[in-house]
PDB file of C-alpha atoms in Angstrom:
ATOM      1  CA  MET A   1     125.908  37.044-104.961  1.00 50.00           C
ATOM      2  CA  SER A   2     123.104  35.072-106.595  1.00 50.00           C
ATOM      3  CA  ASP A   3     122.518  35.435-110.353  1.00 60.00           C
ATOM      4  CA  GLN A   4     118.742  35.268-109.913  1.00 83.00           C
ATOM      5  CA  ALA A   5     116.363  37.155-107.637  1.00 90.00           C
ATOM      6  CA  SER A   6     115.004  35.062-104.801  1.00 93.00           C
ATOM      7  CA  ALA A   7     113.752  35.015-101.262  1.00 94.00           C
ATOM      8  CA  PRO A   8     116.362  36.025 -98.655  1.00 97.00           C
ATOM      9  CA  LEU A   9     119.409  33.748 -98.548  1.00 97.00           C
ATOM     10  CA  LEU A  10     120.930  32.364 -95.354  1.00 98.00           C
ATOM     11  CA  THR A  11     124.494  31.095 -95.125  1.00 98.00           C
ATOM     12  CA  ILE A  12     126.331  29.877 -92.036  1.00 97.00           C
ATOM     13  CA  ASP A  13     130.133  29.883 -91.986  1.00 97.00           C
ATOM     14  CA  GLY A  14     131.413  28.712 -88.634  1.00 96.00           C
ATOM     15  CA  ALA A  15     130.406  31.220 -85.975  1.00 97.00           C
ATOM     16  CA  ARG A  16     129.073  33.714 -88.510  1.00 98.00           C
ATOM     17  CA  ALA A  17     125.641  33.657 -90.139  1.00 98.00           C
ATOM     18  CA  THR A  18     124.710  35.966 -93.012  1.00 98.00           C
ATOM     19  CA  LEU A  19     121.185  36.751 -94.146  1.00 98.00           C
ATOM     20  CA  ARG A  20     121.080  38.466 -97.546  1.00 98.00           C
ATOM     21  CA  PHE A  21     118.117  40.139 -99.274  1.00 97.00           C
ATOM     22  CA  ASN A  22     118.311  39.078-102.905  1.00 96.00           C
ATOM     23  CA  ARG A  23     116.221  41.196-105.258  1.00 95.00           C
ATOM     24  CA  PRO A  24     118.747  43.886-106.255  1.00 94.00           C
ATOM     25  CA  ARG A  25     116.864  45.029-109.361  1.00 93.00           C
ATOM     26  CA  GLU A  26     113.824  45.690-107.166  1.00 93.00           C
ATOM     27  CA  HIS A  27     115.748  47.387-104.368  1.00 94.00           C
ATOM     28  CA  ASN A  28     115.877  44.125-102.393  1.00 96.00           C
ATOM     29  CA  ARG A  29     112.214  44.362-101.507  1.00 94.00           C
ATOM     30  CA  ILE A  30     110.631  41.772 -99.222  1.00 94.00           C
ATOM     31  CA  ASP A  31     107.468  40.008-100.402  1.00 92.00           C
ATOM     32  CA  PRO A  32     104.704  38.421 -98.274  1.00 90.00           C
ATOM     33  CA  SER A  33     105.978  34.946 -99.172  1.00 91.00           C
ATOM     34  CA  ASP A  34     109.367  35.906 -97.719  1.00 94.00           C
ATOM     35  CA  LEU A  35     108.057  36.420 -94.191  1.00 94.00           C
ATOM     36  CA  PRO A  36     107.813  32.751 -93.154  1.00 94.00           C
ATOM     37  CA  VAL A  37     111.154  32.130 -94.883  1.00 96.00           C
ATOM     38  CA  LEU A  38     112.782  34.862 -92.812  1.00 97.00           C
ATOM     39  CA  ALA A  39     111.118  33.659 -89.612  1.00 96.00           C
ATOM     40  CA  ALA A  40     112.418  30.125 -90.195  1.00 97.00           C
ATOM     41  CA  GLN A  41     115.898  31.422 -91.007  1.00 98.00           C
ATOM     42  CA  LEU A  42     116.007  33.439 -87.798  1.00 98.00           C
ATOM     43  CA  GLN A  43     114.862  30.403 -85.818  1.00 97.00           C
ATOM     44  CA  GLN A  44     117.597  28.342 -87.450  1.00 98.00           C
ATOM     45  CA  VAL A  45     120.233  30.888 -86.474  1.00 98.00           C
ATOM     46  CA  ALA A  46     118.921  31.175 -82.912  1.00 97.00           C
ATOM     47  CA  GLY A  47     119.008  27.388 -82.555  1.00 96.00           C
ATOM     48  CA  ALA A  48     122.542  26.923 -83.910  1.00 96.00           C
ATOM     49  CA  PRO A  49     124.892  26.802 -80.900  1.00 95.00           C
ATOM     50  CA  GLU A  50     127.963  27.403 -83.056  1.00 96.00           C
ATOM     51  CA  VAL A  51     126.689  30.745 -84.384  1.00 97.00           C
ATOM     52  CA  ALA A  52     127.847  33.804 -82.445  1.00 97.00           C
ATOM     53  CA  VAL A  53     126.738  36.668 -84.714  1.00 98.00           C
ATOM     54  CA  LEU A  54     124.272  37.355 -87.546  1.00 98.00           C
ATOM     55  CA  VAL A  55     124.993  39.824 -90.355  1.00 98.00           C
ATOM     56  CA  ILE A  56     121.994  41.123 -92.333  1.00 98.00           C
ATOM     57  CA  THR A  57     122.801  42.712 -95.688  1.00 98.00           C
ATOM     58  CA  GLY A  58     121.567  43.178 -99.245  1.00 97.00           C
ATOM     59  CA  THR A  59     122.687  42.057-102.684  1.00 97.00           C
ATOM     60  CA  GLY A  60     124.298  44.631-104.957  1.00 94.00           C
ATOM     61  CA  ASP A  61     125.683  48.086-104.283  1.00 92.00           C
ATOM     62  CA  LYS A  62     122.593  50.301-104.539  1.00 94.00           C
ATOM     63  CA  THR A  63     120.062  49.397-101.863  1.00 97.00           C
ATOM     64  CA  PHE A  64     120.140  47.559 -98.556  1.00 98.00           C
ATOM     65  CA  SER A  65     116.392  46.992 -98.793  1.00 97.00           C
ATOM     66  CA  SER A  66     113.213  48.886 -99.616  1.00 94.00           C
ATOM     67  CA  GLY A  67     111.340  46.956 -96.934  1.00 92.00           C
ATOM     68  CA  TYR A  68     107.971  45.291 -97.305  1.00 90.00           C
ATOM     69  CA  THR A  69     106.222  45.320-100.681  1.00 84.00           C
ATOM     70  CA  LEU A  70     103.976  48.387-100.687  1.00 73.00           C
ATOM     71  CA  GLU A  71     101.011  46.633-102.275  1.00 70.00           C
ATOM     72  CA  ALA A  72     100.921  44.136 -99.410  1.00 67.00           C
ATOM     73  CA  LEU A  73     100.868  46.684 -96.584  1.00 66.00           C
ATOM     74  CA  VAL A  74      97.097  46.505 -96.158  1.00 65.00           C
ATOM     75  CA  ASN A  75      97.288  42.751 -95.546  1.00 60.00           C
ATOM     76  CA  LEU A  76      99.922  42.731 -92.809  1.00 53.00           C
ATOM     77  CA  GLN A  77      97.554  41.178 -90.257  1.00 51.00           C
ATOM     78  CA  THR A  78      95.866  38.687 -92.570  1.00 49.00           C
ATOM     79  CA  GLU A  79      98.706  36.638 -94.073  1.00 56.00           C
ATOM     80  CA  PRO A  80      97.695  32.947 -94.192  1.00 60.00           C
ATOM     81  CA  HIS A  81     101.071  31.825 -92.848  1.00 65.00           C
ATOM     82  CA  GLY A  82     100.540  33.819 -89.658  1.00 80.00           C
ATOM     83  CA  VAL A  83     103.879  35.685 -89.798  1.00 87.00           C
ATOM     84  CA  THR A  84     103.490  39.475 -89.659  1.00 89.00           C
ATOM     85  CA  TRP A  85     106.059  42.096 -90.523  1.00 91.00           C
ATOM     86  CA  ASP A  86     106.027  43.696 -87.080  1.00 92.00           C
ATOM     87  CA  GLY A  87     106.363  40.300 -85.417  1.00 93.00           C
ATOM     88  CA  LEU A  88     109.343  39.532 -87.624  1.00 95.00           C
ATOM     89  CA  MET A  89     111.033  42.791 -86.600  1.00 96.00           C
ATOM     90  CA  ASP A  90     110.595  41.870 -82.926  1.00 96.00           C
ATOM     91  CA  GLN A  91     112.100  38.462 -83.724  1.00 97.00           C
ATOM     92  CA  ILE A  92     115.210  40.142 -85.122  1.00 98.00           C
ATOM     93  CA  GLU A  93     115.487  42.421 -82.098  1.00 98.00           C
ATOM     94  CA  ASP A  94     115.075  39.552 -79.639  1.00 97.00           C
ATOM     95  CA  LEU A  95     117.543  37.203 -81.324  1.00 98.00           C
ATOM     96  CA  PRO A  96     119.840  35.981 -78.534  1.00 97.00           C
ATOM     97  CA  ILE A  97     123.055  36.657 -80.462  1.00 98.00           C
ATOM     98  CA  PRO A  98     124.345  40.048 -81.657  1.00 98.00           C
ATOM     99  CA  THR A  99     123.156  41.266 -85.051  1.00 98.00           C
ATOM    100  CA  ILE A 100     124.816  43.636 -87.519  1.00 98.00           C
ATOM    101  CA  ALA A 101     123.003  45.483 -90.298  1.00 98.00           C
ATOM    102  CA  ALA A 102     125.600  45.777 -93.077  1.00 98.00           C
ATOM    103  CA  MET A 103     123.854  48.368 -95.204  1.00 98.00           C
ATOM    104  CA  ASN A 104     125.364  48.142 -98.674  1.00 97.00           C
ATOM    105  CA  GLY A 105     123.301  51.067 -99.995  1.00 97.00           C
ATOM    106  CA  SER A 106     120.275  53.233 -99.324  1.00 97.00           C
ATOM    107  CA  ILE A 107     117.530  52.135 -96.976  1.00 97.00           C
ATOM    108  CA  TYR A 108     113.790  52.674 -97.330  1.00 96.00           C
ATOM    109  CA  GLY A 109     110.550  52.211 -95.399  1.00 94.00           C
ATOM    110  CA  GLY A 110     110.261  49.056 -93.368  1.00 94.00           C
ATOM    111  CA  ALA A 111     113.916  48.224 -93.927  1.00 97.00           C
ATOM    112  CA  THR A 112     114.793  51.126 -91.642  1.00 97.00           C
ATOM    113  CA  ASP A 113     113.202  49.125 -88.834  1.00 97.00           C
ATOM    114  CA  ILE A 114     115.214  46.051 -89.812  1.00 98.00           C
ATOM    115  CA  ALA A 115     118.340  48.102 -89.236  1.00 98.00           C
ATOM    116  CA  LEU A 116     117.059  49.535 -85.953  1.00 98.00           C
ATOM    117  CA  ALA A 117     116.136  46.049 -84.753  1.00 98.00           C
ATOM    118  CA  CYS A 118     119.776  45.032 -85.202  1.00 98.00           C
ATOM    119  CA  ASP A 119     122.337  45.699 -82.476  1.00 98.00           C
ATOM    120  CA  PHE A 120     124.843  47.411 -84.769  1.00 98.00           C
ATOM    121  CA  ARG A 121     124.532  49.363 -88.017  1.00 98.00           C
ATOM    122  CA  VAL A 122     127.254  49.926 -90.604  1.00 98.00           C
ATOM    123  CA  GLY A 123     126.450  52.079 -93.632  1.00 98.00           C
ATOM    124  CA  VAL A 124     128.178  53.399 -96.728  1.00 98.00           C
ATOM    125  CA  THR A 125     128.763  56.931 -97.938  1.00 97.00           C
ATOM    126  CA  GLY A 126     126.560  58.100-100.767  1.00 96.00           C
ATOM    127  CA  SER A 127     123.482  56.352 -99.369  1.00 97.00           C
ATOM    128  CA  ARG A 128     120.319  57.837 -97.960  1.00 96.00           C
ATOM    129  CA  PHE A 129     117.544  57.042 -95.486  1.00 97.00           C
ATOM    130  CA  VAL A 130     113.893  57.350 -96.538  1.00 96.00           C
ATOM    131  CA  MET A 131     110.853  56.808 -94.302  1.00 95.00           C
ATOM    132  CA  PRO A 132     107.788  57.720 -96.447  1.00 92.00           C
ATOM    133  CA  ALA A 133     105.051  56.561 -94.053  1.00 91.00           C
ATOM    134  CA  THR A 134     103.107  59.819 -93.708  1.00 91.00           C
ATOM    135  CA  LYS A 135     103.409  60.539 -97.422  1.00 90.00           C
ATOM    136  CA  ILE A 136     101.407  57.406 -98.226  1.00 89.00           C
ATOM    137  CA  GLY A 137      99.041  57.700 -95.255  1.00 91.00           C
ATOM    138  CA  LEU A 138     100.544  54.856 -93.224  1.00 90.00           C
ATOM    139  CA  HIS A 139     100.581  54.903 -89.414  1.00 93.00           C
ATOM    140  CA  TYR A 140     103.455  52.795 -88.161  1.00 93.00           C
ATOM    141  CA  TYR A 141     103.228  49.859 -85.746  1.00 93.00           C
ATOM    142  CA  PRO A 142     104.269  49.997 -82.056  1.00 95.00           C
ATOM    143  CA  GLY A 143     107.591  48.169 -82.273  1.00 96.00           C
ATOM    144  CA  ALA A 144     109.033  50.421 -84.957  1.00 96.00           C
ATOM    145  CA  MET A 145     107.961  53.625 -83.200  1.00 97.00           C
ATOM    146  CA  ARG A 146     109.487  52.379 -79.943  1.00 97.00           C
ATOM    147  CA  ARG A 147     112.764  51.488 -81.646  1.00 97.00           C
ATOM    148  CA  TYR A 148     112.959  54.855 -83.425  1.00 97.00           C
ATOM    149  CA  VAL A 149     112.541  56.705 -80.124  1.00 97.00           C
ATOM    150  CA  GLU A 150     114.851  54.375 -78.164  1.00 96.00           C
ATOM    151  CA  ARG A 151     117.672  54.393 -80.723  1.00 96.00           C
ATOM    152  CA  LEU A 152     117.446  57.896 -82.163  1.00 97.00           C
ATOM    153  CA  GLY A 153     115.518  59.985 -79.638  1.00 96.00           C
ATOM    154  CA  LEU A 154     112.132  61.660 -79.855  1.00 97.00           C
ATOM    155  CA  PRO A 155     113.118  64.740 -81.942  1.00 97.00           C
ATOM    156  CA  ALA A 156     114.810  62.591 -84.599  1.00 97.00           C
ATOM    157  CA  ALA A 157     111.921  60.100 -84.631  1.00 97.00           C
ATOM    158  CA  LYS A 158     109.448  62.942 -85.226  1.00 97.00           C
ATOM    159  CA  ARG A 159     111.589  64.436 -87.971  1.00 96.00           C
ATOM    160  CA  LEU A 160     111.999  61.126 -89.812  1.00 96.00           C
ATOM    161  CA  PHE A 161     108.436  59.884 -89.406  1.00 96.00           C
ATOM    162  CA  LEU A 162     106.393  63.066 -89.700  1.00 96.00           C
ATOM    163  CA  LEU A 163     108.357  64.967 -92.352  1.00 95.00           C
ATOM    164  CA  GLY A 164     109.355  61.898 -94.339  1.00 92.00           C
ATOM    165  CA  ARG A 165     112.162  63.670 -96.138  1.00 93.00           C
ATOM    166  CA  PRO A 166     115.007  61.674 -97.724  1.00 95.00           C
ATOM    167  CA  THR A 167     117.933  62.071 -95.344  1.00 96.00           C
ATOM    168  CA  PRO A 168     121.578  61.842 -96.462  1.00 97.00           C
ATOM    169  CA  CYS A 169     123.761  59.344 -94.636  1.00 96.00           C
ATOM    170  CA  GLU A 170     125.862  62.135 -93.120  1.00 96.00           C
ATOM    171  CA  GLN A 171     122.811  63.527 -91.316  1.00 96.00           C
ATOM    172  CA  MET A 172     121.814  60.044 -90.172  1.00 97.00           C
ATOM    173  CA  GLN A 173     125.293  59.619 -88.731  1.00 96.00           C
ATOM    174  CA  GLN A 174     124.826  62.838 -86.760  1.00 96.00           C
ATOM    175  CA  LEU A 175     121.582  61.397 -85.384  1.00 95.00           C
ATOM    176  CA  GLY A 176     123.469  58.335 -84.141  1.00 96.00           C
ATOM    177  CA  PHE A 177     121.934  55.882 -86.599  1.00 97.00           C
ATOM    178  CA  TYR A 178     125.257  54.381 -87.672  1.00 98.00           C
ATOM    179  CA  ASP A 179     127.896  52.714 -85.544  1.00 97.00           C
ATOM    180  CA  ALA A 180     130.179  53.188 -88.533  1.00 97.00           C
ATOM    181  CA  LEU A 181     129.813  54.998 -91.859  1.00 98.00           C
ATOM    182  CA  VAL A 182     132.466  53.957 -94.373  1.00 98.00           C
ATOM    183  CA  HIS A 183     133.349  54.108 -98.060  1.00 97.00           C
ATOM    184  CA  PRO A 184     131.578  51.300 -99.970  1.00 96.00           C
ATOM    185  CA  GLY A 185     134.901  49.563-100.572  1.00 96.00           C
ATOM    186  CA  GLU A 186     135.520  49.401 -96.816  1.00 98.00           C
ATOM    187  CA  LEU A 187     132.147  47.957 -95.784  1.00 98.00           C
ATOM    188  CA  GLN A 188     133.239  44.325 -95.741  1.00 97.00           C
ATOM    189  CA  ARG A 189     136.384  45.044 -93.748  1.00 98.00           C
ATOM    190  CA  GLU A 190     134.507  47.094 -91.157  1.00 98.00           C
ATOM    191  CA  VAL A 191     131.834  44.425 -90.723  1.00 98.00           C
ATOM    192  CA  ASP A 192     134.437  41.651 -90.572  1.00 98.00           C
ATOM    193  CA  ALA A 193     136.221  43.484 -87.747  1.00 98.00           C
ATOM    194  CA  MET A 194     132.986  43.806 -85.764  1.00 98.00           C
ATOM    195  CA  VAL A 195     132.159  40.152 -86.355  1.00 98.00           C
ATOM    196  CA  GLN A 196     135.597  39.013 -85.182  1.00 97.00           C
ATOM    197  CA  THR A 197     135.365  41.082 -82.005  1.00 96.00           C
ATOM    198  CA  LEU A 198     132.023  39.478 -81.154  1.00 97.00           C
ATOM    199  CA  ILE A 199     133.212  35.970 -82.019  1.00 96.00           C
ATOM    200  CA  ASP A 200     136.298  36.386 -79.841  1.00 94.00           C
ATOM    201  CA  SER A 201     134.265  37.488 -76.793  1.00 95.00           C
ATOM    202  CA  PRO A 202     132.756  35.095 -74.189  1.00 95.00           C
ATOM    203  CA  ARG A 203     129.410  34.177 -75.714  1.00 94.00           C
ATOM    204  CA  ASP A 204     127.490  33.748 -72.478  1.00 94.00           C
ATOM    205  CA  VAL A 205     128.486  37.235 -71.355  1.00 96.00           C
ATOM    206  CA  VAL A 206     127.637  38.797 -74.728  1.00 96.00           C
ATOM    207  CA  ARG A 207     124.232  37.115 -74.875  1.00 96.00           C
ATOM    208  CA  SER A 208     123.334  38.013 -71.299  1.00 97.00           C
ATOM    209  CA  MET A 209     124.414  41.634 -71.604  1.00 97.00           C
ATOM    210  CA  LYS A 210     122.524  42.075 -74.892  1.00 97.00           C
ATOM    211  CA  ARG A 211     119.357  40.698 -73.345  1.00 97.00           C
ATOM    212  CA  HIS A 212     119.550  42.880 -70.242  1.00 97.00           C
ATOM    213  CA  LEU A 213     120.472  46.044 -72.137  1.00 97.00           C
ATOM    214  CA  ASN A 214     117.376  45.577 -74.307  1.00 96.00           C
ATOM    215  CA  LEU A 215     115.226  45.043 -71.217  1.00 96.00           C
ATOM    216  CA  ILE A 216     116.637  48.165 -69.554  1.00 96.00           C
ATOM    217  CA  ALA A 217     115.848  50.212 -72.678  1.00 94.00           C
ATOM    218  CA  ARG A 218     112.240  49.001 -72.406  1.00 92.00           C
ATOM    219  CA  GLY A 219     112.030  49.972 -68.734  1.00 93.00           C
ATOM    220  CA  GLN A 220     112.265  46.353 -67.545  1.00 96.00           C
ATOM    221  CA  LEU A 221     115.431  46.379 -65.431  1.00 96.00           C
ATOM    222  CA  ASP A 222     115.974  43.004 -63.716  1.00 96.00           C
ATOM    223  CA  ALA A 223     118.636  43.979 -61.207  1.00 97.00           C
ATOM    224  CA  PRO A 224     118.781  40.606 -59.358  1.00 97.00           C
ATOM    225  CA  ALA A 225     119.341  38.729 -62.624  1.00 97.00           C
ATOM    226  CA  ILE A 226     122.033  41.180 -63.713  1.00 96.00           C
ATOM    227  CA  GLN A 227     123.716  40.913 -60.318  1.00 97.00           C
ATOM    228  CA  ALA A 228     123.664  37.117 -60.530  1.00 97.00           C
ATOM    229  CA  ALA A 229     125.263  37.211 -63.976  1.00 96.00           C
ATOM    230  CA  TYR A 230     127.857  39.676 -62.710  1.00 96.00           C
ATOM    231  CA  VAL A 231     128.827  37.442 -59.787  1.00 96.00           C
ATOM    232  CA  ALA A 232     128.921  34.369 -62.040  1.00 95.00           C
ATOM    233  CA  SER A 233     131.321  36.127 -64.405  1.00 95.00           C
ATOM    234  CA  GLN A 234     133.580  37.084 -61.482  1.00 94.00           C
ATOM    235  CA  ARG A 235     133.886  33.388 -60.629  1.00 95.00           C
ATOM    236  CA  SER A 236     134.379  32.210 -64.201  1.00 94.00           C
ATOM    237  CA  ASP A 237     137.495  30.785 -65.820  1.00 94.00           C
ATOM    238  CA  ASN A 238     136.928  33.195 -68.691  1.00 93.00           C
ATOM    239  CA  LEU A 239     137.526  36.207 -66.453  1.00 93.00           C
ATOM    240  CA  LYS A 240     140.737  34.629 -65.160  1.00 94.00           C
ATOM    241  CA  GLU A 241     141.836  34.037 -68.750  1.00 92.00           C
ATOM    242  CA  GLY A 242     140.902  37.579 -69.760  1.00 93.00           C
ATOM    243  CA  LEU A 243     142.896  39.121 -66.919  1.00 94.00           C
ATOM    244  CA  ALA A 244     145.861  36.855 -67.606  1.00 93.00           C
ATOM    245  CA  ALA A 245     145.831  37.812 -71.274  1.00 91.00           C
ATOM    246  CA  LEU A 246     145.720  41.495 -70.319  1.00 93.00           C
ATOM    247  CA  ARG A 247     148.745  41.108 -68.061  1.00 94.00           C
ATOM    248  CA  GLU A 248     150.632  39.084 -70.650  1.00 93.00           C
ATOM    249  CA  LYS A 249     149.672  41.404 -73.499  1.00 93.00           C
ATOM    250  CA  ARG A 250     148.162  38.654 -75.670  1.00 91.00           C
ATOM    251  CA  SER A 251     144.775  37.763 -77.080  1.00 91.00           C
ATOM    252  CA  PRO A 252     142.567  35.808 -74.635  1.00 92.00           C
ATOM    253  CA  LYS A 253     141.403  32.291 -75.424  1.00 91.00           C
ATOM    254  CA  PHE A 254     137.909  32.085 -73.964  1.00 90.00           C
ATOM    255  CA  LYS A 255     136.003  28.864 -73.573  1.00 85.00           C
TER     256      LYS A 255
END
């Protein structure tokens, strides 16, 4: 944890990358100047062949993130650096490696879309979910609305967007928002277990399946490409190793 507030921090430790929002006293908000920083950090992670998974989290134990600075919302399309919030969310979603939102506290506004753009979401008890768009007169952008409907379903998306009521984590778990909801003291262990599972899996298979699952969700099924990847995996040494490990009751050692 950093002693001073700053732009988001990126660390890479072997096959694991961690991106941490670092303004805990301001609910880990994200400023306009942070957008190009985040875009560059995501590009760095995507271009690092050793990295197999990205964890996105926040500093402190109160708030994952409050999203984009409210005062800057009217300037989303006119930032001089050319990086927009909605484009950044698509960049997270389209990252080739798996992503985990390790939500160390409550989650507000645009940060809810950060979590939905990730592949997995782990939250903590005692937190809440707040989407205040209609209460401030804000119509959301296409990517976020699509992700809300794809991940949570139309009734839940309408409830969260149109009513804008703070929602306890237990209700969000019922809506399928979390892959795991744990006590705050268990967050790190739960995330570490997910990370290790992804690191131990064949990376080409994980990347390909993530990409095609996202395309299917968007109505862009590429059956020939999926079939080709399926056949390639059948002929791979990794499948032979996986089956051998299953028979021998040991952990596989994939290339």
